[in-house]
XYZ file of C-alpha atoms in Angstrom:
456
model
C 170.213 -4.239 303.507
C 170.408 -4.795 299.615
C 168.654 -8.576 298.658
C 169.265 -10.154 295.417
C 166.171 -11.971 293.760
C 166.095 -14.729 291.006
C 164.065 -13.549 288.658
C 163.278 -17.379 286.760
C 161.576 -18.346 290.142
C 161.281 -15.007 292.637
C 163.471 -16.543 295.210
C 166.344 -14.439 297.298
C 169.564 -15.188 296.063
C 172.032 -13.269 299.118
C 171.551 -10.005 301.334
C 174.410 -8.015 301.262
C 175.160 -4.757 303.941
C 174.915 -1.380 302.703
C 178.116 0.714 303.201
C 177.685 3.236 305.847
C 179.129 7.079 305.351
C 182.148 6.370 306.970
C 182.917 3.124 304.914
C 182.154 5.160 301.549
C 184.303 8.023 302.517
C 187.090 5.441 303.267
C 186.840 3.855 300.011
C 186.568 7.467 298.385
C 190.072 7.997 299.782
C 191.460 4.828 298.753
C 190.484 5.079 295.385
C 191.451 8.256 294.949
C 195.147 7.911 295.861
C 195.186 4.790 293.769
C 193.890 6.595 291.028
C 196.630 8.795 291.304
C 199.134 6.440 291.953
C 198.307 4.521 288.812
C 198.350 7.533 286.233
C 202.183 7.513 287.079
C 202.266 4.108 285.642
C 203.819 4.054 282.748
C 201.550 3.209 279.563
C 203.205 -0.197 278.640
C 202.875 -1.505 282.123
C 199.341 -0.592 282.433
C 198.284 -2.718 279.442
C 200.087 -5.395 280.401
C 197.259 -6.188 283.392
C 194.901 -6.066 280.508
C 196.206 -9.022 278.807
C 195.448 -10.814 282.226
C 192.418 -9.127 283.116
C 191.345 -10.912 279.997
C 192.706 -14.617 281.149
C 191.093 -13.765 284.202
C 187.445 -12.797 282.453
C 187.714 -16.574 281.024
C 188.644 -18.045 284.191
C 186.383 -16.772 286.424
C 184.203 -19.635 287.805
C 181.005 -19.213 288.309
C 180.823 -15.647 286.724
C 178.533 -16.582 284.024
C 175.957 -18.535 286.303
C 176.182 -15.372 288.672
C 175.066 -13.066 285.725
C 171.870 -15.779 284.999
C 171.077 -16.189 288.428
C 170.933 -12.515 289.148
C 169.117 -10.957 286.300
C 167.791 -14.082 284.115
C 170.293 -13.900 280.987
C 170.074 -16.973 278.834
C 173.478 -18.640 280.269
C 175.042 -18.615 276.427
C 174.566 -15.087 276.339
C 176.016 -14.351 279.980
C 178.953 -16.603 278.671
C 179.153 -14.487 275.606
C 179.351 -11.381 277.759
C 182.341 -12.348 279.851
C 184.077 -13.605 276.504
C 183.199 -9.934 274.629
C 185.117 -8.304 277.721
C 187.871 -10.475 277.533
C 188.301 -9.400 274.004
C 188.197 -5.999 274.629
C 190.596 -6.104 277.059
C 192.687 -7.761 274.757
C 192.035 -5.232 272.001
C 193.255 -2.097 274.429
C 195.750 -4.326 275.343
C 197.082 -4.262 271.573
C 196.347 -0.897 270.799
C 196.800 1.047 273.348
C 199.775 2.233 273.171
C 199.145 3.702 269.404
C 195.837 5.511 270.885
C 197.593 7.051 273.563
C 200.776 7.885 272.307
C 201.671 11.819 271.684
C 200.197 13.370 268.577
C 203.275 15.984 267.345
C 201.841 18.750 265.300
C 203.914 20.552 262.503
C 204.121 24.142 263.484
C 206.961 26.602 262.318
C 209.442 27.373 264.834
C 208.185 25.344 268.056
C 208.290 21.662 269.342
C 204.391 21.053 269.734
C 202.600 17.757 270.476
C 199.009 17.029 271.645
C 199.075 14.483 274.796
C 196.221 12.195 276.334
C 196.682 11.944 280.117
C 194.807 10.950 283.072
C 192.142 12.635 285.128
C 191.840 10.596 287.716
C 188.955 8.587 289.389
C 185.861 8.045 287.276
C 182.368 7.487 288.765
C 180.336 4.688 286.822
C 176.825 4.233 287.542
C 175.838 0.937 285.703
C 172.827 -0.687 284.796
C 171.762 -4.449 285.496
C 170.915 -5.695 282.068
C 174.567 -6.479 281.044
C 176.234 -6.865 284.306
C 179.949 -7.400 283.300
C 180.304 -6.081 279.895
C 178.541 -2.889 280.786
C 181.079 -2.119 283.382
C 184.038 -3.529 281.574
C 182.928 -1.521 278.212
C 183.618 1.493 280.456
C 186.346 0.398 282.913
C 188.905 -1.161 280.422
C 189.380 1.851 278.422
C 189.244 3.983 281.339
C 191.893 1.913 283.469
C 193.904 1.758 280.396
C 194.408 5.601 280.330
C 195.662 5.869 283.486
C 192.212 6.354 285.719
C 190.887 4.699 288.451
C 186.878 3.011 289.060
C 184.419 3.913 291.615
C 181.922 1.712 290.731
C 177.878 1.866 291.565
C 175.863 -0.985 290.100
C 172.441 -1.949 290.123
C 171.494 -3.184 293.353
C 170.189 -6.665 292.089
C 173.537 -7.409 290.289
C 175.379 -6.747 292.954
C 177.019 -9.942 293.463
C 178.343 -9.228 289.951
C 179.379 -5.792 291.076
C 181.388 -7.261 293.961
C 182.611 -10.351 291.689
C 183.942 -7.763 289.006
C 185.944 -5.831 291.825
C 187.972 -9.174 292.433
C 188.330 -10.183 289.080
C 190.280 -6.868 288.429
C 191.980 -7.754 291.670
C 192.975 -11.084 290.684
C 194.289 -9.575 287.278
C 196.822 -7.650 289.236
C 195.181 -4.214 289.099
C 196.170 -2.438 292.527
C 193.978 -3.221 295.500
C 191.761 -0.153 295.341
C 191.624 1.231 292.079
C 188.500 -0.482 291.015
C 186.147 0.118 293.950
C 181.963 -1.296 293.999
C 180.352 0.857 295.976
C 176.980 -1.152 297.855
C 174.577 1.875 298.348
C 170.641 1.310 299.979
C 168.377 1.996 297.179
C 167.148 4.782 298.612
C 170.246 6.573 299.411
C 171.667 6.661 295.655
C 170.378 9.476 294.316
C 171.711 11.981 297.006
C 175.230 9.558 297.388
C 175.551 10.032 293.219
C 175.317 13.321 293.560
C 177.372 13.908 296.398
C 180.030 11.936 295.190
C 180.160 14.025 291.718
C 180.250 17.431 293.772
C 183.723 15.509 295.387
C 186.708 17.096 294.253
C 188.160 13.737 294.270
C 185.934 12.681 291.305
C 187.184 13.356 288.094
C 184.312 12.901 285.839
C 181.184 10.578 285.523
C 179.555 7.966 283.104
C 175.851 6.514 283.211
C 174.618 4.087 281.570
C 170.644 3.921 282.188
C 167.046 5.534 282.086
C 166.550 9.203 280.724
C 165.557 10.292 284.020
C 168.836 9.212 285.791
C 170.477 10.640 282.951
C 169.281 13.976 283.436
C 170.084 14.118 287.118
C 173.381 12.665 287.071
C 174.065 15.394 283.665
C 172.897 17.909 285.477
C 174.713 17.208 288.818
C 178.271 17.217 286.590
C 177.428 20.288 284.741
C 177.018 22.118 288.135
C 180.689 21.567 289.073
C 181.847 21.751 285.445
C 183.288 18.000 285.238
C 182.952 15.545 282.455
C 180.064 12.952 282.170
C 179.364 10.743 279.380
C 175.383 9.182 279.047
C 174.532 6.514 277.358
C 170.720 6.350 277.816
C 167.645 4.759 276.340
C 166.780 3.527 272.515
C 163.878 2.808 270.430
C 165.938 1.462 267.258
C 164.449 1.399 264.001
C 165.077 -1.950 261.576
C 164.418 -0.626 258.370
C 163.162 -3.162 255.835
C 163.332 -2.064 251.768
C 161.457 -3.678 249.200
C 164.971 -5.015 247.633
C 165.821 -6.725 250.725
C 166.436 -10.669 251.214
C 163.271 -10.490 253.245
C 164.078 -14.231 254.760
C 167.591 -12.829 255.992
C 166.290 -9.958 257.243
C 163.333 -11.451 259.047
C 165.678 -14.400 260.784
C 168.129 -10.960 261.970
C 165.124 -9.182 262.976
C 164.063 -12.186 265.611
C 168.235 -11.643 266.904
C 167.810 -8.174 266.969
C 164.812 -8.117 269.108
C 164.807 -10.893 271.495
C 168.604 -10.928 272.812
C 169.276 -10.545 276.264
C 164.946 -11.203 276.366
C 164.843 -7.699 274.413
C 166.350 -5.809 277.782
C 169.043 -3.888 275.850
C 168.803 -0.149 274.876
C 170.549 -1.306 271.349
C 167.879 -3.898 271.050
C 166.187 -3.207 267.277
C 162.788 -2.017 268.491
C 160.531 -0.255 265.894
C 160.414 -2.968 262.691
C 159.816 -0.569 259.793
C 158.749 -2.734 256.774
C 158.029 -1.217 253.149
C 154.495 -2.222 251.916
C 155.317 -4.339 249.044
C 157.317 -6.655 251.218
C 155.444 -6.210 254.745
C 153.189 -9.176 254.130
C 156.161 -11.253 253.794
C 158.256 -9.817 256.459
C 155.423 -10.363 259.145
C 154.718 -13.479 258.344
C 158.485 -15.112 258.215
C 159.047 -12.908 261.566
C 156.175 -14.235 263.393
C 157.208 -17.896 262.568
C 160.739 -17.119 263.803
C 159.584 -14.934 266.958
C 156.530 -17.734 267.801
C 159.718 -20.578 267.633
C 161.979 -19.369 270.207
C 162.265 -21.468 273.252
C 161.288 -19.295 276.676
C 161.991 -20.313 280.097
C 164.882 -21.403 282.695
C 167.803 -19.022 281.821
C 170.011 -22.147 282.864
C 168.788 -24.183 279.668
C 171.237 -23.956 277.032
C 167.974 -24.491 274.371
C 165.996 -21.538 276.103
C 166.729 -17.997 274.278
C 164.224 -15.589 276.226
C 164.485 -15.933 279.897
C 162.809 -13.677 282.405
C 162.543 -9.982 282.839
C 164.703 -8.768 285.484
C 162.216 -7.546 287.907
C 158.525 -8.137 288.145
C 157.818 -4.297 287.944
C 159.558 -3.914 284.473
C 157.383 -6.899 283.462
C 154.079 -4.986 284.812
C 155.372 -1.510 282.618
C 155.571 -3.581 279.656
C 152.253 -4.751 279.895
C 150.690 -1.455 280.088
C 152.714 -0.899 276.847
C 151.130 -3.609 274.849
C 147.449 -3.177 276.401
C 148.033 0.615 276.307
C 149.308 -0.132 272.293
C 146.479 -2.201 271.087
C 144.010 -0.003 272.471
C 145.345 2.898 270.281
C 145.161 0.333 267.191
C 147.938 -1.958 267.383
C 147.332 -5.881 265.977
C 148.730 -8.288 268.628
C 149.876 -10.953 266.602
C 152.207 -13.143 268.922
C 152.178 -13.087 272.667
C 150.935 -10.243 274.685
C 150.815 -11.972 277.937
C 153.135 -12.371 281.008
C 153.489 -16.546 281.520
C 151.730 -17.671 284.754
C 153.799 -19.159 287.075
C 157.144 -18.427 289.064
C 159.622 -15.855 287.890
C 159.161 -12.536 285.755
C 158.451 -14.333 282.007
C 156.522 -12.533 279.708
C 155.819 -13.637 276.046
C 157.320 -12.945 272.991
C 155.299 -10.459 271.333
C 154.903 -8.962 267.870
C 152.476 -5.769 267.944
C 151.334 -5.139 263.504
C 149.961 -1.265 262.641
C 151.977 0.303 265.148
C 152.926 3.955 264.239
C 153.403 7.514 266.124
C 151.092 8.352 269.235
C 151.122 4.389 270.201
C 153.961 3.704 273.792
C 155.218 0.771 271.730
C 156.007 3.173 268.555
C 157.228 6.302 270.987
C 158.872 4.779 273.896
C 161.599 2.557 274.970
C 160.202 -0.861 275.181
C 162.256 -3.084 277.806
C 161.490 -6.144 277.286
C 160.376 -8.908 274.304
C 157.933 -7.185 272.654
C 158.580 -5.806 268.926
C 156.614 -3.028 266.681
C 156.253 -3.417 263.183
C 155.293 -0.623 260.847
C 154.790 -0.565 257.390
C 155.740 2.185 255.257
C 154.385 3.589 251.712
C 157.819 3.812 250.204
C 161.697 4.634 251.261
C 160.848 8.045 252.130
C 158.232 7.023 254.151
C 160.386 4.374 256.050
C 163.087 7.608 256.655
C 160.922 9.608 258.314
C 159.119 6.823 260.494
C 162.511 5.815 261.382
C 163.278 9.325 262.827
C 160.045 10.037 264.104
C 161.644 9.351 267.626
C 162.989 11.267 270.709
C 165.792 8.508 270.948
C 168.896 8.045 268.153
C 171.160 5.031 269.581
C 171.700 2.822 266.856
C 169.519 2.093 263.151
C 169.567 -1.010 260.914
C 168.824 -1.045 257.282
C 168.600 -4.040 255.372
C 168.414 -3.511 251.246
C 169.355 -5.459 248.137
C 171.609 -2.168 247.537
C 173.983 -1.653 250.466
C 174.701 2.287 248.994
C 171.864 2.969 249.074
C 171.219 1.703 252.543
C 174.056 4.215 253.607
C 172.342 7.013 251.538
C 169.309 6.634 253.692
C 171.085 6.400 256.762
C 172.404 9.651 256.206
C 168.946 10.752 256.544
C 168.199 9.277 260.086
C 170.146 10.574 262.999
C 172.125 7.706 265.340
C 174.960 7.123 266.832
C 175.495 3.976 264.672
C 174.092 2.904 261.132
C 174.244 -0.795 260.167
C 173.452 -2.054 256.806
C 172.577 -5.463 256.197
C 173.567 -6.042 259.591
C 172.155 -6.173 263.266
C 173.489 -3.147 265.443
C 176.229 -4.122 267.994
C 179.165 -3.110 269.857
C 182.512 -3.840 268.843
C 185.952 -2.497 270.368
C 187.287 -1.543 267.171
C 184.298 1.323 266.654
C 182.631 4.152 268.941
C 179.268 3.211 271.075
C 177.117 5.981 271.750
C 173.868 7.988 271.053
C 172.448 11.323 269.934
C 169.335 13.160 271.290
C 167.632 11.600 274.266
C 169.772 8.143 274.069
C 172.812 10.552 275.430
C 175.997 11.819 274.337
C 179.771 10.573 274.642
C 181.270 7.658 273.441
C 182.642 4.393 274.634
C 184.856 1.683 272.820
C 187.617 1.989 270.193
C 190.502 5.146 270.379
C 187.677 7.882 271.296
C 186.013 5.637 274.083
C 189.941 5.339 275.086
C 190.496 8.773 275.070
C 187.078 9.846 276.617
C 188.367 10.305 279.879
C 191.962 11.900 279.289
C 192.658 15.319 279.453
C 193.546 16.308 275.908
C 196.470 18.483 276.301
C 198.774 20.953 274.429
C 202.308 21.083 274.523
C 203.945 24.298 272.694
C 207.806 24.621 273.176
C 209.457 27.907 271.808
């Protein structure tokens, strides 16, 4: 049995029966058959269903409330997550034909072209922090490309997973083309490894921890199957001395504390040139202390609970270990007493390599501020991480920001803007943040057979 818990109050939401091995096998049989049929559907017909999907997402009664209830996301952000998913469906409906079109190649004496063809059924192992957007970000382009989706979502958002499946059916996708697997948590590793080895599964994608990513990537490698891994992040938010400090500090609050800090692409390490460090820290701390913490169904609340109590305990250990190593606690730093899994919005200054808040991914409302001597030192500190997902640089000279960004390895670099995902540009990481890309043209082609045709 799988039980979901409301992290705002610790109360049980619902209980779900796990699928038996026989039921899981039936789902795979049905989904593989549906994927084979879907791959033969003309691209224009597949994309037309995406337009209906956008409408169904916007009309899905109670879906935002379910997200908030299951993982504690503030309700306005839950609504935004659904709207972003709808916009992504519309993007691919509008641009999918051009992206998937055959590409002629000019070669004397032959007719040659490159085609992007479906590969079949794709297994997706998804996390809880964006219960709808995380799935739709992968599933929309994957379905547009002519594939099927087998979804293994995080147990604590099982209701959202089943609701997503229902939305796809309501939009007009074939009944078994998008299926949710409900698996006992203890059985997940063995089940995922077995599915990856199954000849009916063409590829696998995972968003989650490095440990889970290593297991999935290794399993896919053993059977020579395509995998995409979107793993952890410890993004740097670099503030140079010539930046607009007021704008940078305000953006820093948004960059760290959206989704209550529970995002791989949240800024986590704030690296500030010494000349403006005091001003930035003062403004940043004022903004952080002004964040409303509480019931995520309240539209005035900016920071809700952490999704699980064990995540809160892990965050507390990271804060305490960083302070013991020399960091200075200037805001927050403690679990909130009372029901639910709340943690105070927290700012640590004086952080440096060797401290958990700098070296590890902090998945919650904790910001680590580090002072750099100059721009060169800032680049060195920003790159001193095992992760490489996003990077944000703030400066009065955008070209200088681009120049600095090229010295730091990441999957995306934003200058005078907060790192975000957008259907028009690729999303993904480097180093231990994973490999492969979602969104944009490359995301639509990620799970296709890029096939060469050469006709003499």
